[in-house]
Amino acid sequence: MPETLSTAERRRRWREAALRSLRGVVLDLGAGSGVAADHLAPGAEWLALEPRRRTDPALSERLGRRKTARLLIAPAESIPLESEAVDAVIASTVLCSVRKPARALAEIRRVLRPGGKLVFFEHVAADRRTWTSALQAVYSPLSRLIDHGCDPHRRTGELITAAGFADVVMQRSEAPGVLGTVEPLIDGTAIR
């Protein structure tokens, strides 16, 4: 019988597997508490992007612990960096909450150096005409209001694929959801 893992456990395992290999300048979109920094290689320069000045206290603590780290206050749709400034971008359950995801993905491509990598872990819309999709459509407006703008009914995988990256590798999985549903997830990489 396959192992049933929560979204949080899947995200934790993804961080351990995907983030250690990132090198150079790493931009962490919607850094939140900064937990991604705990999984980066010691020499990586960590740039934590947050849309608001008021940040999680744990983020400030992590910024202080890393040798090379910086906080950037701006939305993902307008990253305050020069073009081709970073080697990697982390997007972990953040593309669901940006106002204009296609614009955010264009900004990610702009700031990535040629050959740079976007690593992502996102919850996404369920397959059309399923119970989960119907439920997501109903609660999306409430979720956007109470969960930092999160739209669980967004087709983020399709947006990443359409964003013009040279190579996109993505896998889909599911975690237990509410009311007997499943929470669809994607994780993978996109190379500029």
Tab-separated table of C-alpha atoms in Angstrom:
chain	number	residue	atom	x	y	z
A	1	MET	CA	0.000	0.000	0.000
A	2	PRO	CA	1.460	3.419	-0.975
A	3	GLU	CA	2.549	5.764	1.783
A	4	THR	CA	0.020	8.571	2.479
A	5	LEU	CA	1.861	11.784	3.307
A	6	SER	CA	0.480	15.166	4.256
A	7	THR	CA	1.296	18.205	2.147
A	8	ALA	CA	3.579	19.500	4.922
A	9	GLU	CA	5.548	16.232	5.009
A	10	ARG	CA	5.821	16.127	1.209
A	11	ARG	CA	7.074	19.748	1.219
A	12	ARG	CA	9.624	18.935	3.946
A	13	ARG	CA	10.955	15.972	1.953
A	14	TRP	CA	11.022	18.066	-1.223
A	15	ARG	CA	13.103	20.751	0.520
A	16	GLU	CA	15.616	18.160	1.709
A	17	ALA	CA	15.962	16.676	-1.771
A	18	ALA	CA	15.722	19.735	-4.034
A	19	LEU	CA	17.382	22.619	-2.210
A	20	ARG	CA	20.761	21.204	-1.133
A	21	SER	CA	22.033	21.175	-4.704
A	22	LEU	CA	21.380	24.890	-5.298
A	23	ARG	CA	24.539	26.966	-5.583
A	24	GLY	CA	25.476	30.581	-6.169
A	25	VAL	CA	22.819	33.255	-5.700
A	26	VAL	CA	19.453	31.748	-4.703
A	27	LEU	CA	16.238	33.806	-4.665
A	28	ASP	CA	13.544	32.484	-2.314
A	29	LEU	CA	10.127	33.816	-3.436
A	30	GLY	CA	7.740	34.445	-0.558
A	31	ALA	CA	10.368	33.291	1.912
A	32	GLY	CA	7.917	33.246	4.835
A	33	SER	CA	9.768	31.973	7.894
A	34	GLY	CA	12.894	31.354	5.818
A	35	VAL	CA	12.905	27.601	6.365
A	36	ALA	CA	14.296	27.045	2.855
A	37	ALA	CA	17.576	28.660	3.954
A	38	ASP	CA	18.131	25.792	6.403
A	39	HIS	CA	18.405	23.420	3.429
A	40	LEU	CA	20.737	25.448	1.196
A	41	ALA	CA	24.424	24.725	0.794
A	42	PRO	CA	26.475	26.797	3.273
A	43	GLY	CA	28.127	28.877	0.533
A	44	ALA	CA	24.917	29.817	-1.283
A	45	GLU	CA	23.914	33.476	-1.175
A	46	TRP	CA	20.280	33.575	-0.037
A	47	LEU	CA	17.956	36.372	-1.148
A	48	ALA	CA	14.635	36.257	0.708
A	49	LEU	CA	11.833	38.009	-1.181
A	50	GLU	CA	8.740	39.070	0.767
A	51	PRO	CA	5.925	41.321	-0.472
A	52	ARG	CA	5.469	43.172	2.847
A	53	ARG	CA	7.793	44.887	5.293
A	54	ARG	CA	6.216	43.059	8.226
A	55	THR	CA	7.877	39.657	8.166
A	56	ASP	CA	7.951	36.512	10.252
A	57	PRO	CA	10.406	36.883	13.197
A	58	ALA	CA	11.964	33.538	12.232
A	59	LEU	CA	12.908	35.055	8.869
A	60	SER	CA	14.915	37.824	10.573
A	61	GLU	CA	16.668	35.225	12.710
A	62	ARG	CA	17.609	33.105	9.684
A	63	LEU	CA	18.822	36.172	7.780
A	64	GLY	CA	21.145	36.927	10.693
A	65	ARG	CA	22.551	33.383	10.803
A	66	ARG	CA	23.637	33.111	7.167
A	67	LYS	CA	26.926	34.627	6.031
A	68	THR	CA	25.449	35.909	2.789
A	69	ALA	CA	21.775	36.766	3.000
A	70	ARG	CA	19.588	39.696	2.144
A	71	LEU	CA	15.910	40.587	2.502
A	72	LEU	CA	14.155	42.082	-0.518
A	73	ILE	CA	10.752	43.708	-0.016
A	74	ALA	CA	8.745	43.527	-3.238
A	75	PRO	CA	6.080	41.443	-4.939
A	76	ALA	CA	7.122	38.516	-7.129
A	77	GLU	CA	5.694	40.385	-10.119
A	78	SER	CA	8.357	43.089	-9.712
A	79	ILE	CA	11.597	41.545	-8.398
A	80	PRO	CA	14.089	44.306	-7.502
A	81	LEU	CA	17.107	42.667	-9.137
A	82	GLU	CA	18.952	43.172	-12.398
A	83	SER	CA	18.351	40.738	-15.231
A	84	GLU	CA	20.322	37.486	-15.035
A	85	ALA	CA	21.266	38.134	-11.396
A	86	VAL	CA	20.519	34.741	-9.798
A	87	ASP	CA	21.467	31.118	-10.308
A	88	ALA	CA	18.304	29.595	-8.831
A	89	VAL	CA	14.803	30.540	-7.697
A	90	ILE	CA	12.755	28.697	-5.081
A	91	ALA	CA	8.946	28.779	-5.333
A	92	SER	CA	7.348	26.773	-2.541
A	93	THR	CA	3.580	27.183	-2.266
A	94	VAL	CA	3.873	30.792	-3.389
A	95	LEU	CA	2.726	30.893	-7.026
A	96	CYS	CA	-0.815	30.210	-5.837
A	97	SER	CA	-0.891	33.542	-3.995
A	98	VAL	CA	0.732	36.039	-6.349
A	99	ARG	CA	-1.725	38.399	-8.018
A	100	LYS	CA	-0.388	37.883	-11.540
A	101	PRO	CA	1.313	34.475	-11.805
A	102	ALA	CA	2.267	34.819	-15.476
A	103	ARG	CA	3.987	38.132	-14.665
A	104	ALA	CA	5.772	36.555	-11.668
A	105	LEU	CA	7.026	33.717	-13.887
A	106	ALA	CA	8.252	36.250	-16.469
A	107	GLU	CA	10.152	38.016	-13.673
A	108	ILE	CA	11.644	34.708	-12.535
A	109	ARG	CA	12.894	34.060	-16.082
A	110	ARG	CA	14.256	37.610	-16.279
A	111	VAL	CA	16.342	37.379	-13.092
A	112	LEU	CA	17.626	33.839	-13.759
A	113	ARG	CA	20.964	33.521	-15.500
A	114	PRO	CA	21.018	31.377	-18.668
A	115	GLY	CA	20.925	27.769	-17.464
A	116	GLY	CA	19.535	28.917	-14.100
A	117	LYS	CA	16.954	26.785	-12.362
A	118	LEU	CA	13.504	27.360	-10.894
A	119	VAL	CA	12.697	24.694	-8.293
A	120	PHE	CA	9.053	24.555	-7.300
A	121	PHE	CA	6.586	22.815	-5.012
A	122	GLU	CA	3.015	24.043	-5.456
A	123	HIS	CA	-0.515	22.983	-4.736
A	124	VAL	CA	-2.611	23.250	-7.871
A	125	ALA	CA	-6.096	22.879	-9.290
A	126	ALA	CA	-7.535	19.392	-9.363
A	127	ASP	CA	-8.451	17.716	-12.618
A	128	ARG	CA	-11.493	19.311	-14.198
A	129	ARG	CA	-14.900	17.728	-13.514
A	130	THR	CA	-13.841	16.139	-10.218
A	131	TRP	CA	-15.299	16.590	-6.746
A	132	THR	CA	-12.049	18.219	-5.612
A	133	SER	CA	-12.114	20.707	-8.498
A	134	ALA	CA	-15.709	21.669	-7.719
A	135	LEU	CA	-14.861	22.155	-4.048
A	136	GLN	CA	-11.761	24.213	-4.921
A	137	ALA	CA	-13.850	26.475	-7.162
A	138	VAL	CA	-16.322	27.073	-4.323
A	139	TYR	CA	-13.791	27.853	-1.582
A	140	SER	CA	-11.191	29.721	-3.676
A	141	PRO	CA	-12.723	33.183	-3.038
A	142	LEU	CA	-12.661	32.581	0.736
A	143	SER	CA	-9.170	31.109	0.605
A	144	ARG	CA	-7.884	34.185	-1.253
A	145	LEU	CA	-9.298	36.369	1.530
A	146	ILE	CA	-8.021	34.462	4.557
A	147	ASP	CA	-4.895	32.656	3.310
A	148	HIS	CA	-2.538	35.352	2.003
A	149	GLY	CA	-4.223	35.413	-1.418
A	150	CYS	CA	-3.898	31.667	-2.007
A	151	ASP	CA	-5.970	30.411	-4.929
A	152	PRO	CA	-6.057	26.599	-4.640
A	153	HIS	CA	-7.890	26.355	-7.975
A	154	ARG	CA	-5.026	27.865	-10.015
A	155	ARG	CA	-3.516	25.834	-12.865
A	156	THR	CA	0.071	26.658	-11.904
A	157	GLY	CA	1.614	23.716	-13.744
A	158	GLU	CA	0.148	24.940	-17.016
A	159	LEU	CA	1.407	28.462	-16.286
A	160	ILE	CA	4.957	27.215	-15.620
A	161	THR	CA	4.926	25.169	-18.821
A	162	ALA	CA	3.700	28.175	-20.843
A	163	ALA	CA	6.218	30.625	-19.317
A	164	GLY	CA	8.939	29.998	-21.894
A	165	PHE	CA	11.488	27.991	-19.916
A	166	ALA	CA	13.884	25.861	-21.980
A	167	ASP	CA	13.144	22.678	-20.041
A	168	VAL	CA	10.392	21.896	-17.528
A	169	VAL	CA	10.319	18.661	-15.535
A	170	MET	CA	7.273	18.246	-13.323
A	171	GLN	CA	5.654	15.494	-11.344
A	172	ARG	CA	2.183	15.461	-9.883
A	173	SER	CA	1.165	13.878	-6.582
A	174	GLU	CA	-1.688	14.066	-4.124
A	175	ALA	CA	-2.050	14.492	-0.389
A	176	PRO	CA	-5.143	14.006	1.756
A	177	GLY	CA	-7.459	17.013	1.470
A	178	VAL	CA	-10.627	18.164	3.196
A	179	LEU	CA	-14.023	16.453	3.059
A	180	GLY	CA	-12.637	13.283	1.498
A	181	THR	CA	-10.862	15.096	-1.310
A	182	VAL	CA	-7.222	15.077	-2.307
A	183	GLU	CA	-4.872	18.042	-2.526
A	184	PRO	CA	-3.153	17.979	-5.930
A	185	LEU	CA	0.515	18.969	-5.835
A	186	ILE	CA	3.280	19.522	-8.358
A	187	ASP	CA	7.011	19.713	-7.888
A	188	GLY	CA	9.869	19.971	-10.289
A	189	THR	CA	12.325	22.200	-12.066
A	190	ALA	CA	12.307	24.653	-14.939
A	191	ILE	CA	15.551	25.703	-16.632
A	192	ARG	CA	16.006	29.090	-18.276
